Amino acid sequence: MKKFTKLFIFSLLCLAMACKSESKKQEATPEENNQSGGDTSSITKEPPFVWEGANVYFLLTDRFNNGDTTNDDVLNRNKETGTLRGFEGGDLNGIIKKIEDGYFKDLGINALWFNPVVEQIHESVDEGTGNTYAFHGYWAKDWTKIDPNYGTYNELKQLVDIAHKNGIRILLDVVMNHTGPVTEQDPVWPDSWVRTSPQCTYKDYKSAVTCTLVENLPDIKTESDEEVELPEVLIKKWESEGRLEIELAEIDIFFTKTGLKRSPKNYIIKWLTDYVRELGIDGYRVDTVKHVEEGAWGVLAEQAQLAFAEWKSKNPDKVLDDNDFYVLGELYGYGIDGKRFYDFGNRKVDYFANGFDNMINFQFKYDATKNDYEGLFNKYSTILNTNLVGKSIMNYISSHDDGDPFDKDRSKTYESATKLLLTPGISQVYYGDETARSLIIEGTEGDATLRSNMNWDAMSNEDTKALLKHWQKLGTFRKNHPAIGAGRHKLISSSPYIFSRNYAKNSISDSVVIALDMPKGEKTIKVDSVFPEGTTLIDHYSGTEASVSKGSVTVDSEYEIVLLESKK
């Protein structure tokens, strides 16, 4: 690769900073520039935000909401596909519209995670289920550009800014383990970057890490510290798009500044942290954690923290709080009982010690099935406050690739909400959990059944409205009270079932009392010493006010749930 002089590099860097949105990522239209969302004067004043108690909404961009029909048919991705295996039209603009409509605010969502939106391979792949396009976002072609089916770089910027105005943090889904499959339009990267064999057998550490997950999914050589040239196919692509010099200049600056070697993983780390440095992304959801050497994740987390600090220093008027950059990971098979380690058989790895703040908890659906409320809540509170102090887990009832979710036939939708949103740890709402979007779609094969279009047409149904209201009441209560996800659980009464949650850390103090399975009508709830005598409380679920008298309150409502908070 041609080396630039230092002066020329910095000249190009200035050019890059001046025209990044237009030249590097994708040219912005005048309309998009007028909607950049840069004005932060109307940022909503929100309750204290604690990552460990967050209420996260996870969606597949292509399946959530179509906000711009002009990007539906791009790159000739129009071959006939298997059922729900092509692009359906959802995009970044669709997410923006739902933020602006208050959909997430009404659900009590304070963090948003969507699939990777970097440019995907252009061609389809036949996986034995009919042609499949990379609508899901996990088949990267170019980490430096937004896929046109999802929208533009400027729309991603707009999304982040508008989300922040509404008190919503953004978790960027990142992949460092592999590129997309190889096709005629998407050639394989050089041997210095990827391996195409052997395929993983998962017998030990090596056979789960230095291998390909499946056939035709080139594995990035993240273990390598050898300096490599950029793939020729990427250089030609950037050149054809008129941004080669800008990209090369930025790469030189990054490696000069960090002192990192120009290895495959470090190039990708540069590209991934650009979104943090430029847009103020608040955290990562990291894909395929156990298939990458743990040290590589540590470098990614360190560089992301530096990038986040840099963004904050340059955008003091947009900073929401003093939280550090947050990193949570998909360590497939990890459960809360696993303490801090993942066991490969011949090696145990503590990923929490390698940059991660949180792991997705694949065990929750089993615990939610076999435990009553107290068994579930007490277990999670105990573990999070002993084995996982300073760390956390993220619970879910359904997801994009779990074929055996907690409630696949949507017969326990109210119980799903109550258990998920009141269990200690981060809650992850998968799009459509709150509206009973079907997870059983006729004609699909494999995980496509989990990835149907959001059922917006069900919003006029009375049953759907009632279910959504239940999710909204629990979700907004959780959002308003970090004690629910991050606090300590304490049983007050077994029958009737009443408990408290208390959180006190970093100048934030928060307490709530919750009662479940209560009789309809008038009911008395013990609050013990959680709230002082005479305190006026509000039942968030019914809106009823009550005063503490002799350690209890009396609430008259038609509901079996009581969510008590101090009246502000």
Coordinates of C-alpha atoms in Angstrom, one line a residue:
M1 CA 0.0 0.0 0.0
K2 CA 1.3 3.5 -0.9
K3 CA 2.5 5.4 2.1
F4 CA 1.4 9.1 2.4
T5 CA 3.5 11.8 3.8
K6 CA 2.4 13.1 7.2
L7 CA 1.3 16.5 5.8
F8 CA -0.7 14.9 3.0
I9 CA -2.3 12.5 5.5
F10 CA -3.6 15.3 7.7
S11 CA -4.7 17.3 4.7
L12 CA -6.8 14.4 3.5
L13 CA -8.1 13.8 7.0
C14 CA -9.4 17.4 7.1
L15 CA -11.1 16.7 3.8
A16 CA -12.5 13.5 5.2
M17 CA -13.9 15.2 8.2
A18 CA -15.5 17.9 6.1
C19 CA -17.3 15.6 3.6
K20 CA -17.6 12.3 5.5
S21 CA -21.4 12.1 5.4
E22 CA -21.6 13.0 1.8
S23 CA -18.5 11.3 0.3
K24 CA -17.4 8.5 2.5
K25 CA -20.5 6.7 3.7
Q26 CA -23.1 7.8 1.2
E27 CA -24.2 11.1 -0.3
A28 CA -27.0 12.7 1.7
T29 CA -29.9 14.3 0.0
P30 CA -30.9 17.9 0.8
E31 CA -34.0 16.6 2.6
E32 CA -31.9 14.3 4.8
N33 CA -29.5 17.2 5.7
N34 CA -32.6 19.2 6.8
Q35 CA -33.5 16.3 9.1
S36 CA -30.1 15.7 10.6
G37 CA -31.4 15.8 14.1
G38 CA -28.5 17.9 15.3
D39 CA -30.5 20.2 17.5
T40 CA -30.5 18.9 21.0
S41 CA -32.5 21.7 22.6
S42 CA -35.5 19.4 23.1
I43 CA -33.7 16.5 24.7
T44 CA -36.2 14.9 27.1
K45 CA -35.4 14.9 30.8
E46 CA -35.3 11.3 31.7
P47 CA -35.0 9.2 34.9
P48 CA -31.5 8.2 35.9
F49 CA -30.2 5.6 33.4
V50 CA -28.3 2.6 34.6
W51 CA -27.2 0.1 32.0
E52 CA -27.7 -2.9 34.3
G53 CA -31.4 -2.0 34.6
A54 CA -32.0 -1.1 31.0
N55 CA -35.0 -2.0 28.9
V56 CA -33.7 -2.9 25.5
Y57 CA -35.7 -3.3 22.3
F58 CA -34.2 -5.5 19.6
L59 CA -35.4 -5.4 16.0
L60 CA -34.4 -6.5 12.6
T61 CA -34.3 -3.4 10.5
D62 CA -35.7 -5.0 7.4
R63 CA -38.7 -6.5 9.1
F64 CA -39.7 -3.6 11.5
N65 CA -41.1 -0.7 9.5
N66 CA -40.8 0.6 6.0
G67 CA -40.2 4.3 6.2
D68 CA -38.8 4.9 2.7
T69 CA -40.1 2.8 -0.2
T70 CA -37.5 4.3 -2.6
N71 CA -34.8 2.0 -1.2
D72 CA -36.8 -1.2 -1.4
D73 CA -35.4 -2.4 -4.7
V74 CA -31.7 -1.7 -4.9
L75 CA -28.6 -3.7 -6.0
N76 CA -30.9 -6.0 -8.0
R77 CA -31.7 -8.1 -5.0
N78 CA -34.8 -9.4 -6.6
K79 CA -34.4 -13.1 -7.2
E80 CA -37.2 -15.3 -6.0
T81 CA -36.3 -16.4 -2.4
G82 CA -37.5 -18.9 0.2
T83 CA -40.3 -17.6 2.4
L84 CA -39.1 -14.6 4.4
R85 CA -35.6 -14.9 3.1
G86 CA -35.4 -11.7 1.0
F87 CA -35.5 -8.0 1.7
E88 CA -39.0 -6.9 2.8
G89 CA -38.5 -3.1 2.9
G90 CA -37.8 -2.1 6.5
D91 CA -35.2 0.6 6.9
L92 CA -33.6 3.1 9.2
N93 CA -36.1 5.7 8.3
G94 CA -38.9 3.4 9.5
I95 CA -37.2 3.1 12.9
I96 CA -36.8 6.9 13.1
K97 CA -40.6 7.4 12.4
K98 CA -41.4 5.0 15.3
I99 CA -39.1 6.9 17.6
E100 CA -40.8 10.2 16.6
D101 CA -44.2 8.6 17.0
G102 CA -43.4 7.8 20.7
Y103 CA -43.7 4.0 20.2
F104 CA -40.6 3.2 22.1
K105 CA -41.2 5.8 24.8
D106 CA -44.6 4.4 25.4
L107 CA -43.0 0.9 25.9
G108 CA -40.5 2.2 28.4
I109 CA -37.6 1.5 26.1
N110 CA -34.4 3.3 27.0
A111 CA -32.0 1.4 24.7
L112 CA -32.4 0.2 21.1
W113 CA -30.5 -2.6 19.4
F114 CA -30.9 -3.3 15.8
N115 CA -29.1 -5.8 13.5
P116 CA -25.8 -4.7 11.8
V117 CA -26.5 -2.2 9.1
V118 CA -23.2 -2.1 7.3
E119 CA -23.1 -3.0 3.6
Q120 CA -24.0 -6.7 3.0
I121 CA -23.1 -9.0 0.3
H122 CA -25.0 -8.2 -2.9
E123 CA -25.9 -11.7 -4.2
S124 CA -28.1 -14.3 -2.7
V125 CA -27.0 -17.6 -1.3
D126 CA -28.9 -20.9 -1.6
E127 CA -28.7 -22.5 1.9
G128 CA -31.0 -25.4 1.0
T129 CA -34.0 -23.2 2.0
G130 CA -34.2 -21.3 -1.3
N131 CA -32.3 -18.2 -2.2
T132 CA -31.5 -16.1 0.8
Y133 CA -30.3 -12.4 0.8
A134 CA -28.4 -10.8 3.7
F135 CA -31.5 -9.0 5.0
H136 CA -30.5 -10.0 8.6
G137 CA -27.3 -7.9 8.5
Y138 CA -24.8 -10.6 9.5
W139 CA -23.0 -11.0 6.1
A140 CA -20.8 -8.0 5.8
K141 CA -19.2 -6.9 2.6
D142 CA -17.9 -3.5 3.6
W143 CA -17.8 -2.3 7.2
T144 CA -17.3 1.3 6.2
K145 CA -20.6 1.8 4.4
I146 CA -24.3 1.5 5.2
D147 CA -26.2 -1.0 3.2
P148 CA -28.5 0.9 0.7
N149 CA -31.5 -1.4 1.5
Y150 CA -31.3 0.0 5.1
G151 CA -30.8 3.6 4.1
T152 CA -27.9 6.1 4.3
Y153 CA -25.2 7.1 6.7
N154 CA -27.0 10.4 7.2
E155 CA -30.1 8.5 8.2
L156 CA -28.1 6.5 10.8
K157 CA -26.8 9.7 12.2
Q158 CA -30.3 11.1 12.3
L159 CA -31.5 8.0 14.1
V160 CA -28.9 8.2 16.8
D161 CA -29.5 12.0 17.3
I162 CA -33.3 11.6 17.5
A163 CA -33.0 8.5 19.8
H164 CA -30.8 10.5 22.1
K165 CA -33.2 13.4 22.2
N166 CA -35.8 10.9 23.4
G167 CA -33.6 9.4 26.1
I168 CA -32.9 6.2 24.1
R169 CA -29.3 4.8 23.9
I170 CA -28.1 3.0 20.8
L171 CA -26.5 -0.5 20.8
L172 CA -24.7 -1.1 17.5
D173 CA -24.6 -4.8 16.5
V174 CA -21.1 -5.7 15.4
V175 CA -19.5 -8.7 13.7
M176 CA -15.8 -9.2 13.7
N177 CA -15.7 -13.0 13.2
H178 CA -16.5 -13.4 9.6
T179 CA -17.3 -11.7 6.3
G180 CA -20.4 -12.6 4.3
P181 CA -20.5 -15.8 2.1
V182 CA -18.6 -15.9 -1.2
T183 CA -20.6 -15.4 -4.4
E184 CA -19.9 -14.2 -8.0
Q185 CA -20.6 -10.6 -6.9
D186 CA -18.8 -11.0 -3.5
P187 CA -15.4 -12.5 -4.0
V188 CA -13.4 -14.1 -1.1
W189 CA -10.9 -11.9 0.7
P190 CA -7.2 -12.9 0.5
D191 CA -5.7 -15.7 2.5
S192 CA -3.9 -13.2 4.7
W193 CA -7.3 -12.0 5.9
V194 CA -9.6 -15.1 6.0
R195 CA -9.7 -18.9 6.2
T196 CA -12.3 -20.9 4.4
S197 CA -11.6 -24.1 6.3
P198 CA -11.7 -26.1 8.5
Q199 CA -15.3 -25.9 9.7
C200 CA -15.8 -25.7 13.5
T201 CA -16.4 -28.9 15.4
Y202 CA -16.6 -27.4 18.9
K203 CA -14.6 -30.1 20.5
D204 CA -12.2 -27.7 22.3
Y205 CA -11.1 -24.0 22.2
K206 CA -9.2 -24.2 18.9
S207 CA -12.0 -26.1 17.0
A208 CA -14.5 -23.4 18.1
V209 CA -12.3 -20.3 17.3
T210 CA -9.8 -20.8 14.5
C211 CA -12.4 -22.3 12.1
T212 CA -15.4 -21.4 10.0
L213 CA -18.9 -21.4 11.6
V214 CA -20.5 -23.0 8.6
E215 CA -19.4 -23.8 5.0
N216 CA -18.8 -20.7 2.8
L217 CA -18.6 -18.2 5.6
P218 CA -15.0 -17.0 5.5
D219 CA -13.5 -16.6 9.0
I220 CA -11.5 -13.5 9.8
K221 CA -8.0 -14.4 11.1
T222 CA -8.6 -12.5 14.3
E223 CA -5.8 -14.4 16.0
S224 CA -3.2 -12.9 13.6
D225 CA -0.9 -10.0 14.5
E226 CA 0.7 -10.0 11.1
E227 CA 0.4 -6.7 9.2
V228 CA -1.6 -7.2 6.0
E229 CA -2.5 -5.2 2.9
L230 CA -6.1 -4.2 2.4
P231 CA -8.0 -6.6 0.1
E232 CA -7.7 -5.5 -3.5
V233 CA -11.4 -5.9 -3.9
L234 CA -12.0 -3.4 -1.2
I235 CA -9.5 -0.9 -2.7
K236 CA -11.2 -1.1 -6.1
K237 CA -14.6 -0.7 -4.5
W238 CA -13.6 2.5 -2.6
E239 CA -11.9 3.8 -5.7
S240 CA -15.0 3.3 -7.8
E241 CA -17.0 5.1 -5.1
G242 CA -14.6 8.1 -5.1
R243 CA -13.4 7.7 -1.5
L244 CA -10.2 5.7 -1.7
E245 CA -7.9 8.5 -0.6
I246 CA -10.1 9.5 2.3
E247 CA -10.3 5.9 3.6
L248 CA -6.5 5.3 3.3
A249 CA -5.7 8.6 5.0
E250 CA -8.0 7.8 7.9
I251 CA -6.5 4.3 8.2
D252 CA -3.0 5.8 8.4
I253 CA -4.1 8.3 11.1
F254 CA -5.8 5.6 13.2
F255 CA -2.8 3.3 13.2
T256 CA -0.4 6.1 13.8
K257 CA -2.5 7.4 16.7
T258 CA -3.1 4.0 18.3
G259 CA 0.2 2.2 17.6
L260 CA -1.8 -0.9 16.7
K261 CA -0.5 -3.3 14.0
R262 CA -2.3 -3.3 10.7
S263 CA -3.7 -6.8 11.3
P264 CA -7.1 -8.0 10.1
K265 CA -8.8 -7.5 13.4
N266 CA -7.4 -4.1 13.9
Y267 CA -8.7 -2.8 10.6
I268 CA -12.2 -4.0 11.5
I269 CA -11.8 -2.4 15.0
K270 CA -11.0 0.9 13.2
W271 CA -14.1 0.6 11.1
L272 CA -16.4 -0.3 13.9
T273 CA -15.2 2.4 16.3
D274 CA -15.6 5.0 13.6
Y275 CA -19.4 4.8 14.2
V276 CA -18.8 5.5 17.9
R277 CA -16.3 8.3 17.2
E278 CA -18.5 10.0 14.6
L279 CA -22.1 9.3 15.8
G280 CA -21.9 8.8 19.6
I281 CA -23.1 5.2 19.5
D282 CA -23.5 4.2 23.2
G283 CA -22.6 0.6 23.2
Y284 CA -22.1 -2.6 21.2
R285 CA -24.0 -5.9 21.0
V286 CA -21.2 -8.2 19.9
D287 CA -22.0 -11.2 17.7
T288 CA -20.3 -14.7 18.0
V289 CA -18.2 -13.9 21.0
K290 CA -16.7 -17.3 21.6
H291 CA -15.6 -17.6 18.0
V292 CA -13.0 -14.8 18.3
E293 CA -10.0 -14.8 20.6
E294 CA -10.9 -13.0 23.8
G295 CA -7.9 -10.6 23.5
A296 CA -9.4 -9.2 20.3
W297 CA -12.6 -8.2 22.2
G298 CA -10.5 -6.5 24.8
V299 CA -8.9 -4.3 22.1
L300 CA -12.2 -3.5 20.5
A301 CA -13.7 -2.5 23.9
E302 CA -10.7 -0.4 24.8
Q303 CA -10.8 1.5 21.4
A304 CA -14.5 1.9 21.6
Q305 CA -14.2 3.5 25.1
L306 CA -11.6 5.9 23.7
A307 CA -13.8 6.7 20.7
F308 CA -16.8 7.4 22.9
A309 CA -14.7 9.7 25.1
E310 CA -13.5 11.5 22.0
W311 CA -17.1 12.0 20.8
K312 CA -18.3 13.3 24.2
S313 CA -15.4 15.8 24.3
K314 CA -16.4 17.1 20.9
N315 CA -20.2 17.1 21.5
P316 CA -20.7 18.3 25.1
D317 CA -24.2 19.5 24.2
K318 CA -25.3 16.0 23.1
V319 CA -23.9 14.0 26.1
L320 CA -26.7 12.2 27.9
D321 CA -24.8 11.2 31.1
D322 CA -21.4 10.1 32.4
N323 CA -21.9 6.4 31.6
D324 CA -19.0 4.7 29.9
F325 CA -19.3 2.9 26.6
Y326 CA -21.2 -0.4 27.2
V327 CA -20.4 -3.8 25.7
L328 CA -22.7 -6.8 25.8
G329 CA -22.0 -10.1 24.0
E330 CA -23.7 -13.1 22.4
L331 CA -21.7 -15.9 24.0
Y332 CA -23.9 -18.7 22.6
G333 CA -25.0 -21.1 25.4
Y334 CA -23.9 -18.8 28.2
G335 CA -26.3 -19.0 31.2
I336 CA -26.4 -17.1 34.5
D337 CA -25.4 -20.3 36.4
G338 CA -22.1 -20.3 34.4
K339 CA -20.7 -17.6 36.7
R340 CA -18.0 -15.6 34.8
F341 CA -16.5 -18.4 32.7
Y342 CA -17.3 -20.2 29.5
D343 CA -15.9 -23.8 29.4
F344 CA -14.6 -25.0 26.0
G345 CA -13.7 -28.3 27.6
N346 CA -9.9 -27.8 27.6
R347 CA -10.0 -24.1 28.5
K348 CA -12.1 -21.7 30.6
V349 CA -12.4 -18.1 29.4
D350 CA -13.7 -15.2 31.4
Y351 CA -15.0 -12.8 28.7
F352 CA -16.1 -10.4 31.4
A353 CA -12.4 -9.8 32.0
N354 CA -11.9 -9.1 28.3
G355 CA -14.0 -6.0 27.7
F356 CA -17.5 -7.2 28.3
D357 CA -20.0 -5.7 30.7
N358 CA -22.8 -8.0 30.0
M359 CA -23.7 -11.4 28.4
I360 CA -26.9 -12.5 26.8
N361 CA -28.5 -15.0 29.1
F362 CA -29.6 -18.1 27.1
Q363 CA -30.8 -19.7 30.3
F364 CA -33.6 -17.3 31.1
K365 CA -36.3 -19.2 29.2
Y366 CA -35.6 -22.3 31.2
D367 CA -35.6 -20.5 34.6
A368 CA -38.8 -18.7 33.6
T369 CA -40.5 -22.0 32.9
K370 CA -39.4 -24.0 36.0
N371 CA -39.5 -21.2 38.6
D372 CA -42.3 -19.3 40.2
Y373 CA -41.9 -15.5 40.5
E374 CA -40.0 -15.6 43.8
G375 CA -37.7 -18.4 42.7
L376 CA -36.8 -16.6 39.5
F377 CA -36.4 -13.1 41.0
N378 CA -34.5 -14.2 44.1
K379 CA -32.1 -16.4 42.1
Y380 CA -31.2 -13.7 39.7
S381 CA -30.8 -11.0 42.3
T382 CA -28.5 -13.3 44.4
I383 CA -26.2 -14.2 41.5
L384 CA -26.0 -10.7 40.1
N385 CA -25.0 -9.4 43.6
T386 CA -22.4 -12.1 44.3
N387 CA -20.8 -13.9 41.3
L388 CA -21.4 -11.1 38.8
V389 CA -20.9 -8.0 40.9
G390 CA -20.1 -5.1 38.6
K391 CA -21.4 -7.0 35.6
S392 CA -24.8 -8.1 34.3
I393 CA -26.8 -10.3 32.0
M394 CA -29.5 -9.7 29.4
N395 CA -32.7 -11.8 29.6
Y396 CA -35.0 -12.5 26.7
I397 CA -38.1 -14.6 25.9
S398 CA -37.6 -14.7 22.1
S399 CA -35.0 -13.7 19.6
H400 CA -34.0 -13.9 15.9
D401 CA -32.2 -17.2 16.2
D402 CA -33.6 -19.1 19.2
G403 CA -35.9 -21.7 17.7
D404 CA -37.2 -22.8 21.1
P405 CA -38.3 -19.6 22.8
F406 CA -40.1 -19.3 26.1
D407 CA -43.5 -18.8 24.5
K408 CA -43.4 -19.9 20.9
D409 CA -47.1 -20.2 20.4
R410 CA -47.8 -16.9 22.2
S411 CA -50.0 -18.5 24.8
K412 CA -48.3 -16.9 27.8
T413 CA -48.0 -13.3 26.6
Y414 CA -48.9 -11.6 29.9
E415 CA -46.7 -13.9 31.9
S416 CA -43.9 -13.3 29.4
A417 CA -44.0 -9.6 30.0
T418 CA -44.3 -9.8 33.8
K419 CA -41.4 -12.3 34.2
L420 CA -39.1 -10.6 31.6
L421 CA -39.6 -7.0 32.7
L422 CA -39.5 -7.6 36.5
T423 CA -36.5 -10.0 36.6
P424 CA -33.2 -8.5 37.7
G425 CA -30.8 -7.9 34.8
I426 CA -31.3 -6.2 31.5
S427 CA -34.6 -7.0 29.7
Q428 CA -34.5 -7.5 25.9
V429 CA -37.9 -7.1 24.2
Y430 CA -37.7 -8.7 20.7
Y431 CA -39.9 -6.8 18.2
G432 CA -43.4 -8.1 18.4
D433 CA -43.2 -9.7 21.8
E434 CA -45.4 -6.8 23.0
T435 CA -48.0 -7.5 20.2
A436 CA -47.9 -11.3 20.1
R437 CA -46.3 -11.3 16.6
S438 CA -46.5 -14.9 15.5
L439 CA -43.3 -17.0 15.7
I440 CA -44.8 -19.8 13.6
I441 CA -45.1 -18.7 10.0
E442 CA -46.4 -21.2 7.4
G443 CA -44.0 -22.0 4.6
T444 CA -40.8 -20.9 6.4
E445 CA -37.8 -23.0 7.1
G446 CA -35.3 -22.6 9.9
D447 CA -35.0 -19.3 11.7
A448 CA -37.1 -17.4 9.0
T449 CA -40.2 -18.2 11.1
L450 CA -38.8 -16.0 13.9
R451 CA -38.2 -13.1 11.5
S452 CA -41.6 -12.1 10.1
N453 CA -42.7 -8.5 9.5
M454 CA -43.8 -6.6 12.5
N455 CA -47.6 -7.0 12.9
W456 CA -48.6 -3.4 12.8
D457 CA -51.9 -4.4 11.3
A458 CA -52.8 -6.1 14.6
M459 CA -52.8 -2.8 16.5
S460 CA -56.5 -2.2 15.9
N461 CA -57.3 -5.6 17.6
E462 CA -58.7 -5.1 21.1
D463 CA -56.7 -8.1 22.5
T464 CA -53.5 -6.7 21.0
K465 CA -54.3 -3.3 22.5
A466 CA -54.8 -4.8 25.9
L467 CA -51.6 -6.8 25.7
L468 CA -49.6 -3.9 24.5
K469 CA -50.9 -1.8 27.4
H470 CA -49.6 -4.4 29.8
W471 CA -46.1 -4.3 28.3
Q472 CA -46.2 -0.5 28.3
K473 CA -47.2 -0.2 32.0
L474 CA -44.5 -2.7 33.1
G475 CA -41.9 -1.3 30.7
T476 CA -42.4 2.4 31.7
F477 CA -42.2 1.4 35.4
R478 CA -38.9 -0.5 34.7
K479 CA -37.6 2.5 32.8
N480 CA -38.4 4.9 35.6
H481 CA -36.8 2.7 38.2
P482 CA -33.3 1.3 37.9
A483 CA -34.0 -0.6 41.1
I484 CA -36.1 -3.1 39.1
G485 CA -33.2 -4.4 37.0
A486 CA -30.2 -3.3 38.9
G487 CA -31.4 -3.3 42.5
R488 CA -31.5 -5.9 45.2
H489 CA -34.6 -8.0 45.5
K490 CA -36.2 -8.6 48.9
L491 CA -39.3 -10.7 49.7
I492 CA -41.9 -8.9 51.9
S493 CA -44.7 -11.4 51.8
S494 CA -45.1 -14.9 50.2
S495 CA -48.9 -14.8 50.4
P496 CA -50.0 -12.4 49.0
Y497 CA -46.8 -12.1 47.0
I498 CA -45.1 -8.8 47.6
F499 CA -41.5 -7.8 47.2
S500 CA -39.2 -4.7 47.1
R501 CA -36.3 -3.7 45.0
N502 CA -33.7 -1.2 46.2
Y503 CA -30.9 0.5 44.4
A504 CA -28.3 2.9 45.9
K505 CA -25.2 3.6 43.9
N506 CA -23.4 6.6 42.3
S507 CA -25.7 9.2 44.0
I508 CA -28.8 7.4 42.6
S509 CA -31.2 6.1 45.2
D510 CA -34.4 4.2 44.1
S511 CA -37.0 1.9 45.7
V512 CA -40.2 0.2 44.6
V513 CA -42.6 -2.3 46.0
I514 CA -44.4 -4.7 43.7
A515 CA -47.3 -7.1 44.3
L516 CA -48.4 -9.9 42.0
D517 CA -51.4 -12.2 41.8
M518 CA -53.4 -9.9 44.0
P519 CA -57.2 -10.0 44.1
K520 CA -59.2 -7.6 42.0
G521 CA -60.8 -4.7 43.9
E522 CA -59.5 -3.5 47.3
K523 CA -56.2 -5.0 48.5
T524 CA -53.7 -4.2 51.2
I525 CA -50.0 -4.2 50.4
K526 CA -47.3 -4.3 53.0
V527 CA -44.4 -1.9 52.3
D528 CA -42.5 -2.5 55.5
S529 CA -39.8 0.2 55.9
V530 CA -39.3 0.7 52.2
F531 CA -41.4 3.9 52.3
P532 CA -41.8 6.0 55.5
E533 CA -45.1 6.4 57.3
G534 CA -47.4 8.9 55.6
T535 CA -45.6 8.8 52.2
T536 CA -47.9 9.2 49.3
L537 CA -47.5 6.3 46.8
I538 CA -48.8 5.8 43.3
D539 CA -49.7 2.5 41.8
H540 CA -48.2 2.9 38.4
Y541 CA -50.3 0.1 37.0
S542 CA -53.7 1.6 37.9
G543 CA -52.8 5.2 38.5
T544 CA -54.3 5.0 42.1
E545 CA -52.8 7.0 44.9
A546 CA -52.5 5.7 48.5
S547 CA -50.7 6.8 51.7
V548 CA -48.6 4.6 53.9
S549 CA -50.3 3.8 57.1
K550 CA -48.8 1.3 59.6
G551 CA -46.4 -0.1 57.0
S552 CA -49.1 -0.8 54.4
V553 CA -51.1 0.9 51.7
T554 CA -54.6 0.0 50.4
V555 CA -55.2 0.1 46.7
D556 CA -58.6 -0.3 45.0
S557 CA -58.1 -1.4 41.4
E558 CA -59.4 -3.9 38.9
Y559 CA -55.9 -5.3 38.3
E560 CA -54.0 -8.1 39.9
I561 CA -50.7 -6.2 39.7
V562 CA -49.6 -3.3 41.9
L563 CA -46.5 -1.3 41.1
L564 CA -45.8 1.1 43.9
E565 CA -43.6 4.2 43.6
S566 CA -43.2 7.3 45.6
K567 CA -45.1 10.3 44.3
K568 CA -42.7 12.8 43.0

